[in-house]
Coordinates of C-alpha atoms in Angstrom, one line a residue:
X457 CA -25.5 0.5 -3.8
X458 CA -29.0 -1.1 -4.2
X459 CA -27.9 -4.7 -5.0
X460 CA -27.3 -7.4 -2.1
X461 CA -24.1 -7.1 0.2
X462 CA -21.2 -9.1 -0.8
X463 CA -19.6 -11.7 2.3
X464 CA -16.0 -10.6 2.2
X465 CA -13.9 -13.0 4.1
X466 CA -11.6 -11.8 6.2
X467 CA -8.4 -14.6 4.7
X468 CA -8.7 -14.7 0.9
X469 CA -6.6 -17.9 0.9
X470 CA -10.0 -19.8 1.9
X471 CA -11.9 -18.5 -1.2
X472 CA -9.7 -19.0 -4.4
X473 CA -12.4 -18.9 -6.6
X474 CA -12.9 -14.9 -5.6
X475 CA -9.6 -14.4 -6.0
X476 CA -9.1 -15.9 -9.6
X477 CA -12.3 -14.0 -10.8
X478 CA -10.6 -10.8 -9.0
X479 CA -7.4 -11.3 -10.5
X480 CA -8.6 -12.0 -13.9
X481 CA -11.1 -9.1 -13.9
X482 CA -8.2 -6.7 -12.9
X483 CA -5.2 -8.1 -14.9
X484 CA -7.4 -8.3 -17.7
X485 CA -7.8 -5.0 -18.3
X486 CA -4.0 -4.4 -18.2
X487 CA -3.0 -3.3 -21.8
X488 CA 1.1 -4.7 -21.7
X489 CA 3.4 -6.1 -19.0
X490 CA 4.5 -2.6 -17.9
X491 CA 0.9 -2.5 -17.0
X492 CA 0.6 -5.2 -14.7
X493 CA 3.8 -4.1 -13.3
X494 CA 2.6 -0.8 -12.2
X495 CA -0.6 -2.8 -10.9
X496 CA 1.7 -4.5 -8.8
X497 CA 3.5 -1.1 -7.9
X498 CA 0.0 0.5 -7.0
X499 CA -0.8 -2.9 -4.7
X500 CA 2.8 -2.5 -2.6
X501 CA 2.7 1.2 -2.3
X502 CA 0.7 2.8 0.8
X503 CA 0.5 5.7 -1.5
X504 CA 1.5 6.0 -5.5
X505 CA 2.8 8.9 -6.9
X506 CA 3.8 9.9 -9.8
X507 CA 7.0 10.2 -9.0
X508 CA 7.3 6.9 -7.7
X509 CA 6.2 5.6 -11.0
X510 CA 8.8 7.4 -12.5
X511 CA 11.2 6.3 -10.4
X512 CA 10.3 2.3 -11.4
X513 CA 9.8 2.6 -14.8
X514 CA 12.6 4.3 -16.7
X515 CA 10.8 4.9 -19.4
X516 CA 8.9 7.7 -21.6
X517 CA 5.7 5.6 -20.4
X518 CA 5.6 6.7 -17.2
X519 CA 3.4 9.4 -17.1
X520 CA 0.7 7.4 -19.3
X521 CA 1.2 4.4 -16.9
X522 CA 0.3 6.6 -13.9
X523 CA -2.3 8.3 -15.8
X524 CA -4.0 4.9 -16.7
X525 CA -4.0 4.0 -12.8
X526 CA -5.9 7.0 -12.0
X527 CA -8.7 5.9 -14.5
X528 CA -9.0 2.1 -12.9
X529 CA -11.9 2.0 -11.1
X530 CA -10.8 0.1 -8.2
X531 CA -8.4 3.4 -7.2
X532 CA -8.8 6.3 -5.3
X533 CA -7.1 9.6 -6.3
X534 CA -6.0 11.2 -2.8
X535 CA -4.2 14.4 -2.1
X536 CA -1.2 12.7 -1.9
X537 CA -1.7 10.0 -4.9
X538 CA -3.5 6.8 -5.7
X539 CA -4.5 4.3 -3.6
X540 CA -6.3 1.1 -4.4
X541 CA -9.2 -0.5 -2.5
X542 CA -8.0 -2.8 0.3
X543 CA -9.5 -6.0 -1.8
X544 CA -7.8 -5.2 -5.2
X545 CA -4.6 -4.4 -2.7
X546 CA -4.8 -7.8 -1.2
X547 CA -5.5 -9.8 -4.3
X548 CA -2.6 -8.2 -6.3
X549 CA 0.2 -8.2 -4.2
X550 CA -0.5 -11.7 -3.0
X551 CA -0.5 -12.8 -6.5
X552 CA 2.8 -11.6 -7.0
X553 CA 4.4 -12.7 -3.9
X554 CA 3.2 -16.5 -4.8
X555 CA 4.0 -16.7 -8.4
X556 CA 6.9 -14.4 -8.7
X557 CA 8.7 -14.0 -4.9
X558 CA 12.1 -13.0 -6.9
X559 CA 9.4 -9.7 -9.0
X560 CA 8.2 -9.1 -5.3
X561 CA 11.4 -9.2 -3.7
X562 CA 12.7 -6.7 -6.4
X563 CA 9.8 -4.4 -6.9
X564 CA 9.8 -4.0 -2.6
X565 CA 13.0 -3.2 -2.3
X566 CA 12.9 -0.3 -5.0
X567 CA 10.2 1.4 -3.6
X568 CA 11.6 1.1 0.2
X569 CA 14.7 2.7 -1.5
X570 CA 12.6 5.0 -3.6
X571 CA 11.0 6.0 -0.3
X572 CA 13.9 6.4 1.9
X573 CA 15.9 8.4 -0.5
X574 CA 13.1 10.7 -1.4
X575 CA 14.3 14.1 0.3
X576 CA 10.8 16.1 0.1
X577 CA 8.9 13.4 2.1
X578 CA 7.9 14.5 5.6
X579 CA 9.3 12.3 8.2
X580 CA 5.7 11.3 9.3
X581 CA 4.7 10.3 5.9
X582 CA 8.1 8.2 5.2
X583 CA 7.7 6.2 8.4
X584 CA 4.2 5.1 7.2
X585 CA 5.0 4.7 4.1
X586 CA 7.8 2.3 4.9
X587 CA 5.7 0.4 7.9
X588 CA 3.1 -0.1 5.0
X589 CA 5.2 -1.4 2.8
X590 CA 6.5 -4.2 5.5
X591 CA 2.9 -4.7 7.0
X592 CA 3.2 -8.2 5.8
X593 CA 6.2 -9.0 7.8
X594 CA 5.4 -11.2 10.9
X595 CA 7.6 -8.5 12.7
X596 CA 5.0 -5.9 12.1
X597 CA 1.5 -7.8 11.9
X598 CA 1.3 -7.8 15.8
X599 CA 2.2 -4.6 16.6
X600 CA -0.6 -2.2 13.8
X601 CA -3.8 -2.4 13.6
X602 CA -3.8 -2.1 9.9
X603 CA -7.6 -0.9 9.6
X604 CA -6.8 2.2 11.7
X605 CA -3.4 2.6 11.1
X606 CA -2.4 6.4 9.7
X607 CA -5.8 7.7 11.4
X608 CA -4.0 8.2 15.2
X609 CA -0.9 10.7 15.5
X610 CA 1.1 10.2 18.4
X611 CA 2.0 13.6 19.9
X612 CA 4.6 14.7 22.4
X613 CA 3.1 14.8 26.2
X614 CA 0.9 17.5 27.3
X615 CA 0.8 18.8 30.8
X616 CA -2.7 16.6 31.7
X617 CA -1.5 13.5 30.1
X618 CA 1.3 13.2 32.4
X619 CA -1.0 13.8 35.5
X620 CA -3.3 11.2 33.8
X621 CA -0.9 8.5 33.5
X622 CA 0.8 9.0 37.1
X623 CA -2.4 7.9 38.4
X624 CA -2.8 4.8 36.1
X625 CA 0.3 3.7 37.5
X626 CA -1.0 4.5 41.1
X627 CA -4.2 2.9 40.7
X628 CA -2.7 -0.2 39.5

């Protein structure tokens, strides 16, 4: 907004100094290690709620822990929850997965649980959520287009598409 455009690249392993300055600028303004934690949380999660907060941090602090998310400003409050830019996403959870692979190991896990176990979720939303939360898996990497992914719905057949696709199959 009015100042020059920032050259993003598209690996952050090949610029480590952006990354430290990222890091520190973010964990720095993380008051205690529940904090950071929940930082962590935020970077995994396609989505946070506050019940997923709860569910990780059995603790009075959980409401003021998602509360002080909401107020970072590298998050986005949706309908559904919080969300974090894609950078501060990025930056965070491959932080954790190189320092602390045992912390990431853990803290995936008990959201995929907290995700599959969660009774009110649609099923649409639980299979993205869970997809998400694997999108670093060389299993899933070829098969999403992560900078589109949750924007297309697939849909059962409609009387034209099957017409449609007869003919693609002709044709070829």
């Amino acid at each position: 907004r009015g100042g020059a455009a920032i050259d993003v690249p598209d690996d952050l392993t090949t610029s480590p100094d952006l990354v430290a300055g990222l890091l520190q600028r973010i964990a720095d303004e993380a008051p205690s290690e529940e904090h950071r934690r929940v930082l962590d949380a935020l970077a995994m999660s396609r989505v946070t709620t506050r019940g997923l907060v709860r569910h990780l941090f059995d603790s009075q602090r959980a409401d003021e822990l998602f509360d002080w998310l909401r107020t970072r400003s590298f998050v986005e409050q949706l309908a559904d929850g919080l969300c974090p830019h894609d950078l501060a996403r990025d930056v965070l959870e491959g932080e954790l997965r190189r320092t602390d692979p045992d912390a990431y190991a853990q803290l995936h896990r008990s959201i995929r649980q907290y995700l599959l176990d969660r009774p009110t979720l649609d099923t649409t939303t639980k299979v993205q959520d869970v997809i998400h939360l694997h999108r670093g898996s060389s299993m899933m990497t070829g098969y999403w287009d992560w900078a589109t992914f949750g924007t297309v719905e697939a849909t059962a057949l409609r009387p034209g598409d099957h017409d449609h696709s007869s003919r693609s199959r002709r044709s070829t």
